[in-house]
Every structure is written in structure tokens, then in C-alpha cells.
XYZ file of C-alpha atoms in Angstrom:
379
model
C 64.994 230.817 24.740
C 66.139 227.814 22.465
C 69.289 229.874 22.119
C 69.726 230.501 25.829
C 69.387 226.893 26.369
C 71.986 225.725 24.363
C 74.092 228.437 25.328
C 73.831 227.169 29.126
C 74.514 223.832 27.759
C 77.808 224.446 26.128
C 78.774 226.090 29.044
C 77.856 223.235 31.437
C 79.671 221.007 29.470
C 83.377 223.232 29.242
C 82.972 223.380 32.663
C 82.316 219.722 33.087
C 85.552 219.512 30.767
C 87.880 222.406 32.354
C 87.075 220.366 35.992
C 88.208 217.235 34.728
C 91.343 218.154 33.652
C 92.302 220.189 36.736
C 90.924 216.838 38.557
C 93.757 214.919 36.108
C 96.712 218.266 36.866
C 95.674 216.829 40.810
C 96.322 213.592 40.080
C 99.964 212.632 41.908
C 102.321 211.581 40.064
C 103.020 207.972 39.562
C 104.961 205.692 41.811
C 108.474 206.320 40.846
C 111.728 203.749 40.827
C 114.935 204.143 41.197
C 117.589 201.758 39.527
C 120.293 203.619 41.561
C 121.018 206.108 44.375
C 119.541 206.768 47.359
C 117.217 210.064 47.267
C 117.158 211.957 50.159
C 113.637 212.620 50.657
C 111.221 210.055 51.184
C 108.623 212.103 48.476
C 110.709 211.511 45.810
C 109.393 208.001 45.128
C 105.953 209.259 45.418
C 104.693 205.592 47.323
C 103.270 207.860 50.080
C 101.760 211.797 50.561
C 100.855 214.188 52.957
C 97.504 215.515 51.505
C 94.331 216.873 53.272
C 95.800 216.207 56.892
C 96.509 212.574 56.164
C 99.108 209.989 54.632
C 97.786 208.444 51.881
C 99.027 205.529 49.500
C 99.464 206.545 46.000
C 97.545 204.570 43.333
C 98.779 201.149 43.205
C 100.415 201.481 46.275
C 98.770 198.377 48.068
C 98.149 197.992 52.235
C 99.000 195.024 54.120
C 99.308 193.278 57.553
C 100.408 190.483 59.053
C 99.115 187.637 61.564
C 101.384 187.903 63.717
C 103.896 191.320 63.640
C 107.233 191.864 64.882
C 107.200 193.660 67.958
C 108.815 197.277 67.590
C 108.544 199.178 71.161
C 104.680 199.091 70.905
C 105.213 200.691 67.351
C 102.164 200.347 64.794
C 103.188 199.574 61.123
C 101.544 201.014 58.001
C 103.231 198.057 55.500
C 102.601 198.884 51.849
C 104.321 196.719 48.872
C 103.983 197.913 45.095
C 105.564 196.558 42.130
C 105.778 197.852 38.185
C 103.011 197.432 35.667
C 103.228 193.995 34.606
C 105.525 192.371 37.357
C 104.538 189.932 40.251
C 105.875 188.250 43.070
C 106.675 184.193 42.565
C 104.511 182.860 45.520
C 106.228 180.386 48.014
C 104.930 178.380 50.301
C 107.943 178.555 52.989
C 110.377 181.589 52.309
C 109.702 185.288 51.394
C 107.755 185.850 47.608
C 110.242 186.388 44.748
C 109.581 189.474 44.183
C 110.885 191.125 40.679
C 113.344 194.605 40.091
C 111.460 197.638 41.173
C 109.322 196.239 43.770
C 108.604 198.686 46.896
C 108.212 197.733 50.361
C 107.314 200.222 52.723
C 106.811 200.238 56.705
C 105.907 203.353 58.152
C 106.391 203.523 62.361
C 103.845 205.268 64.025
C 101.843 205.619 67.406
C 98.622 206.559 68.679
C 98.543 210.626 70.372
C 98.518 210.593 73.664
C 98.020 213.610 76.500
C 100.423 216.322 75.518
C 103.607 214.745 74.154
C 102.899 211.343 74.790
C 102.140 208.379 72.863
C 100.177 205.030 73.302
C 101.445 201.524 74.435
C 98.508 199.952 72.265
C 98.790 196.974 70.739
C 99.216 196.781 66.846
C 95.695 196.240 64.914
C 97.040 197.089 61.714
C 96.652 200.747 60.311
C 93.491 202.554 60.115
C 92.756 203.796 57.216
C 89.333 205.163 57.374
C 88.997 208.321 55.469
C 92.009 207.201 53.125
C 95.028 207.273 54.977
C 96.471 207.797 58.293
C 95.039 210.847 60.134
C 97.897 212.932 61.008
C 96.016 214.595 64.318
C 96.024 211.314 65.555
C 99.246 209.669 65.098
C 102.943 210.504 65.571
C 104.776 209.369 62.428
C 108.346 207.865 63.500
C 109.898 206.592 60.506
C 109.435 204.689 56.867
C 111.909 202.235 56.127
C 112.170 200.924 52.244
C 113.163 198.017 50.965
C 114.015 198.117 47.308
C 114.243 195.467 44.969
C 117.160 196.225 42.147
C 119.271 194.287 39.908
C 121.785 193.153 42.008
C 119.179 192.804 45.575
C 117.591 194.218 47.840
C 118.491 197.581 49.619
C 117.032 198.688 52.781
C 116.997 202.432 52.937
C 115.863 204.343 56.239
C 113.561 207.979 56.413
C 112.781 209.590 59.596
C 110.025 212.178 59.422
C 110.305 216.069 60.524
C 108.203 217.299 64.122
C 105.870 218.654 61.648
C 105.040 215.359 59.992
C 105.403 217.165 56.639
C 108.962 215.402 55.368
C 110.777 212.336 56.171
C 114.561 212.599 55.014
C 117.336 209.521 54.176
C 118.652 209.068 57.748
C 121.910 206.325 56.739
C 123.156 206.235 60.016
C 119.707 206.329 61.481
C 118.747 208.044 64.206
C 117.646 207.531 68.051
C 113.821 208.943 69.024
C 112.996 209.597 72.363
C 109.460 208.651 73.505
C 107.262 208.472 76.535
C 104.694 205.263 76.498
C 100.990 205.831 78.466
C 99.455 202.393 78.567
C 95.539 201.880 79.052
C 96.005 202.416 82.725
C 97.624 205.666 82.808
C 101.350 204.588 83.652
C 104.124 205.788 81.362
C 107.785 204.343 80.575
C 110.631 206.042 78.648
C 111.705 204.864 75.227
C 114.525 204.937 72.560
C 113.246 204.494 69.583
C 116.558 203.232 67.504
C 115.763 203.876 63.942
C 118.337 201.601 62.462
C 121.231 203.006 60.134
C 121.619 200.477 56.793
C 124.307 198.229 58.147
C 121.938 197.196 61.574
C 118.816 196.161 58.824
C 121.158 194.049 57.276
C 120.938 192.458 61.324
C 117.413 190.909 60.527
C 117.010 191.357 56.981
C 120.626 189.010 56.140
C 118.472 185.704 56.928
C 121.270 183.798 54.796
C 124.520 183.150 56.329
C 125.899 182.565 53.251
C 124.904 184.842 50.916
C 124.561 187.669 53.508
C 121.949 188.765 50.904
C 118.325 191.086 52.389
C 115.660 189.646 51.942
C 112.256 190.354 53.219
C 110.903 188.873 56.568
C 107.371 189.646 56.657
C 105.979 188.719 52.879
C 105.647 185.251 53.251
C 102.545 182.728 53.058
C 101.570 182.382 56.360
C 101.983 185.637 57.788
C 99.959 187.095 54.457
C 97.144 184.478 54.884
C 94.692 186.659 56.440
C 92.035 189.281 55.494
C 92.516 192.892 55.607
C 90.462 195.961 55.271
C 90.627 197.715 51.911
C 88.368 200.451 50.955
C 86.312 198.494 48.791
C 85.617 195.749 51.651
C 87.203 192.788 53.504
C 89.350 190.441 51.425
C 92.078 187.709 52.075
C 95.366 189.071 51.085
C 96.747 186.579 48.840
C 93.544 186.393 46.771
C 93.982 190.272 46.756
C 97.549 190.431 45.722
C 96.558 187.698 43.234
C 93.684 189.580 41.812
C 95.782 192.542 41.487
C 98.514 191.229 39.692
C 100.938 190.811 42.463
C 101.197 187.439 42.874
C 101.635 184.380 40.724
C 101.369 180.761 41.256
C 99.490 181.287 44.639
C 96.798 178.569 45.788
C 92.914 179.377 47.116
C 93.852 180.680 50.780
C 92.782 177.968 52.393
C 95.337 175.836 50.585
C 98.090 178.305 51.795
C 100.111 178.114 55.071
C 98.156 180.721 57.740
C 100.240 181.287 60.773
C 98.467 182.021 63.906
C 97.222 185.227 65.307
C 99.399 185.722 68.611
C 96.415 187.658 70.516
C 93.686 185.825 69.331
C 91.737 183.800 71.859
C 90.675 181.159 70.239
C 94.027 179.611 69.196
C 95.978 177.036 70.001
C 98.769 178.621 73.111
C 101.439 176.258 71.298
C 100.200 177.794 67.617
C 100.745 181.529 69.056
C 104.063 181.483 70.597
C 105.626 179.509 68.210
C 104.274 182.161 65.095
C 105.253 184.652 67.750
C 108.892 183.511 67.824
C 109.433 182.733 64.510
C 108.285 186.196 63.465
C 110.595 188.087 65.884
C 113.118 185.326 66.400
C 113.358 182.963 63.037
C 115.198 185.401 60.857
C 118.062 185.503 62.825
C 118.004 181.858 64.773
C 117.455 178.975 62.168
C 119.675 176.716 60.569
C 120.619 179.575 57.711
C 120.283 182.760 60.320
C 122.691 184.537 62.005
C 121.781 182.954 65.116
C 122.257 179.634 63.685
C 125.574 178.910 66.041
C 123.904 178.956 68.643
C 122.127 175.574 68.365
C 118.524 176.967 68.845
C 115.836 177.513 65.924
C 112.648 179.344 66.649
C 111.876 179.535 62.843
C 108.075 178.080 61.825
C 110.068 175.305 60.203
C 112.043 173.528 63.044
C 109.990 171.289 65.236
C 112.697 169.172 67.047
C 112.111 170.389 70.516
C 115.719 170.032 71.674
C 116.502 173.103 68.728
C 113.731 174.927 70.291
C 115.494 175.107 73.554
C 113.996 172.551 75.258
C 116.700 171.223 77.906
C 119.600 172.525 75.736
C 122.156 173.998 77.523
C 123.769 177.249 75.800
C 126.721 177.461 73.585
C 127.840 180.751 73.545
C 125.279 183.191 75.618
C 128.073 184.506 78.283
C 126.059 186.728 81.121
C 122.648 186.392 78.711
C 122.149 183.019 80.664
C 121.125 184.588 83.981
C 122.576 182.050 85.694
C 120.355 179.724 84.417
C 120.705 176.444 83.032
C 118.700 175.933 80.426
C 117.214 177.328 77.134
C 113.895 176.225 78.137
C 113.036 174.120 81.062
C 109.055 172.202 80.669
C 106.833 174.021 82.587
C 108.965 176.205 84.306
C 109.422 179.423 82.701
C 111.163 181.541 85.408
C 113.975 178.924 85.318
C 114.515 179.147 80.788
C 116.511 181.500 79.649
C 114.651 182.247 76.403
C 112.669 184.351 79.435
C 114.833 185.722 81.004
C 116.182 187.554 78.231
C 113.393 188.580 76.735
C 112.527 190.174 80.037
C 115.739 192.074 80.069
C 116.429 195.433 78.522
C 120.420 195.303 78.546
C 122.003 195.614 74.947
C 124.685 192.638 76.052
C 121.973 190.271 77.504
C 118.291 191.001 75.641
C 116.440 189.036 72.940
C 115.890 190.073 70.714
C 118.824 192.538 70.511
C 117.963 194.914 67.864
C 114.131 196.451 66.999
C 113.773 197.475 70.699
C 114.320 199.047 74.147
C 111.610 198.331 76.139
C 110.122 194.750 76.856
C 107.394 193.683 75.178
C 104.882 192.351 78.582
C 102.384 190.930 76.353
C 104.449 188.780 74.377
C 106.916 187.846 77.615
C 103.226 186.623 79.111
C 102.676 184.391 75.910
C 106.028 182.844 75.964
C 105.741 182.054 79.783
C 102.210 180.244 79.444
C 103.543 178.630 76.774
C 106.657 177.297 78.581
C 104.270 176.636 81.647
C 101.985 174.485 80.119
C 104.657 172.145 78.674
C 105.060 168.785 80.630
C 107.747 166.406 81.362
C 111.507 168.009 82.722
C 115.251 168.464 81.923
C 116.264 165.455 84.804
């Protein structure tokens, strides 16, 4: 019996042994980095996997969100940042982290199922990733654009996934998606999704003039200065990234910059547009941007109201005027033209003019309270 016994247990225990190995041959493979070249298939740096009917993060892989997002045709964003064993980010309090060679940024496009072949018009809660990942049965996967940190900058590099949701392959000259939007109340609108090719991300992501240089929008203080969902609990993200290694020099959260949450109730109306615009507008228009010719700043930084449109007449905005006078006129928002062009949907007259083909109502609706409730007049 004594024999038996210890027989059983030996056995036990190379099982115990043969399972944890196969558990280690399961294991992905690490996150990988590439110095140079452009691979072709998004699985090849091993940041994200199709496993179990989901898309899950590989380890060290970490989720994020922001306060306030940039508004992508009703798009939700999985954002996901991951750096080498060792490295962190510099913190800054204004611009993007200084982030070291070999850093990862991910943003994966995606939208609720709808009936049939339809998708959602929902707004973006950040991803849900209950169960460990994004449930493919419920979510069409668009695209996941890179940006990769090597020696001589940043590189943005484009992948647009198969029907199948299996595969997402190097699309340079990127590509244009046709959707169909159902909102809560049943209607549905036609969309293009324009997944950009490398020279448009260079439209938003070339924030310096000068240097003409990417650089990452969303990573900064105060869109990061908020608490996310991990699968361990709730937890503010810059302690997180802090915690995990990611981040260096950072202060306690509440020392940080925290930029508002446009939908949230409770804030200010002037706090919420203005984090609004500089989110989707301050890359391009501020005194370094793109848009920096044309006299008016929406970036978190300017506060001199005439930059911010108020009773400034346009400089160069040909038929994007609407016959209107004025880039913002107090209190009446039907008469600004910062409205009327984000109301449009013509390439040669919206705002802004890449990252979308339908008009976002929600945020058109903040920018007119906010206009609405301003006081005083242009004379």
C-alpha cells in the first residue's frame, strides 16, 4: 500500500511538472522591437493576440485612456503603451512624456456590433476588458495604428485588420472603410472610415513646425490624470505607470495637471470644451502647430481669448468662413465659425479636416453651449 502511495505520488507530481511546462510552451512570446523596417503583419511585434475569441495585451503590454479622447467617427480606442525592461518615460507637466527607443504605442479602432452589418454610434468609455481582452463577438476591429519610438524618432505605422478579425496587415497608403452608424434611437448614417496612410499621421502627429518631428498627442499629464480599470482594480494612471516602471519624475496625481472629462456633468462647461478642443484641435492650431498661421490657438496652454477666436476675424479660411464674420462671436454660436465648420462634412471647409467624415453632434452641442454662455460682443 506504502508502495502504491508513493507510486501515485511521483506520478502526481510529473504531472504537476509536465503541465507546467506546457503552461510555459503557451506562454506568448515576448513583446518584440524593431530597430528598423516595417513588418507587414501586425503579429509580428507580439503587443496584441487573437486568443480564445478575444484580443488580449501581451504581458507588459499596459491599457490606457484618456479624459477627454479625440473624436474618430464614433470610433472606440483600445490605447496600449509598453516600453523595454528597464526604460521609462521622462514625465512632463505640459508636452507629451519623453519616452525612450523601443517604446510601443498602440491604438486599436473598434465599434460596438450592431443588427446585421451595422455598428454603434456610442460614445467612447474606454475599452472593456472584462474577461481579458476585447470580445471579438462583440466588436468590429477597424484598425491598430503604432507609433514607434527609434533612434532617430518616432514612426507611425498603420494595420488594418482582415473581415475575419484574425490578421491586421501594414496598410502604408492606408485604406478607406465603409460603415453604417445605428445610434441609441435606431437611425443610421453612412461612414468612411479613412485609415490614414503614413504621410496624413504626420498631419496631427508633426505638432512642431519646425522640426516636423511625430510626436505623441495623447500621453501627456492631464489627459493621463485619471483612473482606469485594470484587472487587479481601479488605479490612477500615472501612479500606475509610475509603479510599473514607466514613468519617472512624476508627482502624487493630485499634484499633476488633470484635464476635464468632456461628458461629465459635474464640470465646469468652460473646463470641457476647452480640454475638448485642445485634444482634437491643439496639435495642429497653437503657436508651434501646423495651424499656427492662422492666428487661432485652441491648445490647453493659450488663454488670450482673442487667439481663441473670440472676435478675430480669419486670415486665411477661404469658403470655410460660411460667410461669417467671426471665429467666435460671445454668445452667439450660430454666427462663429469655429461652428460652422465643425458642423460641416466637406473636405475643403470641415474642422477638423483629417480623423473624420461624419460630425461629431455631441461635441458640436458642447462647443455651442459653450459659445452661448459667453457674455459681452464683437461691436
Amino acid at each position: 500500500m506504502r508502495t502504491n502511495a508513493m507510486g501515485r505520488g511521483w506520478i502526481g507530481l510529473l504531472l504537476s511538472l509536465c503541465l507546467a511546462a506546457c503552461a510555459r510552451e503557451a506562454a506568448p512570446p515576448p513583446v518584440r522591437f524593431f530597430a528598423e523596417g516595417q513588418p507587414a503583419d501586425l503579429a509580428e511585434w507580439n503587443l496584441l493576440r487573437v486568443a480564445d475569441g478575444r484580443l488580449r495585451l501581451n504581458r507588459g503590454v499596459m491599457p490606457y485612456d484618456l479624459n477627454t479622447p479625440l473624436f474618430s467617427d464614433y470610433a472606440h480606442k483600445l490605447r496600449t503603451v509598453w516600453m523595454p525592461q528597464g526604460q521609462a518615460a521622462a514625465y512632463d507637466a505640459e508636452r507629451a512624456f519623453d519616452f525612450p527607443v523601443g517604446t510601443i504605442l498602440s491604438k486599436t479602432f473598434y465599434y460596438p456590433r450592431g443588427e446585421g452589418d451595422t455598428v454603434l454610434r456610442s460614445a467612447d468609455d474606454g475599452p472593456d476588458l472584462r474577461g481579458g481582452g476585447l470580445e471579438l463577438s462583440k466588436v468590429r476591429l477597424v484598425e491598430t495604428r503604432l507609433l514607434v519610438r527609434r533612434r532617430e524618432g518616432w514612426i507611425a505605422l498603420p494595420y488594418v485588420w482582415n473581415e475575419q478579425q484574425t490578421q491586421a496587415r501594414l496598410m502604408r497608403a492606408g485604406e478607406l472603410v465603409p460603415l453604417r452608424l445605428t445610434g441609441a434611437d435606431g437611425r443610421s448614417e453612412p461612414a468612411q472610415y479613412q485609415v490614414p496612410d503614413q504621410n496624413q499621421c504626420a498631419g496631427c502627429h508633426g505638432t512642431d513646425m519646425k522640426s516636423k518631428a511625430l510626436q505623441p498627442i495623447g500621453p501627456k499629464a492631464r489627459h493621463l490624470n485619471r483612473d482606469f480599470a485594470y484587472d487587479d482594480g481601479l488605479a490612477n494612471q500615472i501612479a500606475r505607470w509610475t509603479r510599473a516602471g514607466y514613468l519617472r519624475g512624476a508627482p502624487a496625481p493630485q499634484a499633476a495637471p488633470r484635464a476635464a472629462n468632456w461628458r461629465d456633468p459635474g464640470a465646469p462647461l468652460d473646463a470641457k470644451a476647452r480640454a475638448y478642443l485642445d485634444v482634437n484641435c491643439g496639435h495642429c492650431h497653437s503657436p508651434s502647430g501646423p495651424g499656427n498661421t492662422s492666428g487661432l490657438w485652441l491648445d490647453a496652454a493659450t488663454r488670450e481669448p482673442l487667439r481663441l477666436g473670440r472676435c478675430k476675424l480669419p486670415i486665411a479660411a477661404g469658403k470655410g468662413t460660411g460667410d461669417r464674420r467671426y471665429g467666435l462671436v460671445p454668445g452667439k454660436p450660430d454666427e462663429s465659425i469655429l461652428v460652422y465648420r465643425m458642423l460641416s462634412d466637406d473636405p475643403a471647409v470641415m474642422m477638423p479636416e483629417l480623423g473624420r467624415s461624419v460630425v461629431h453632434a455631441e461635441g458640436v452641442q458642447l462647443i455651442r453651449d459653450w459659445i452661448a454662455a459667453q457674455q459681452g460682443s464683437c461691436g
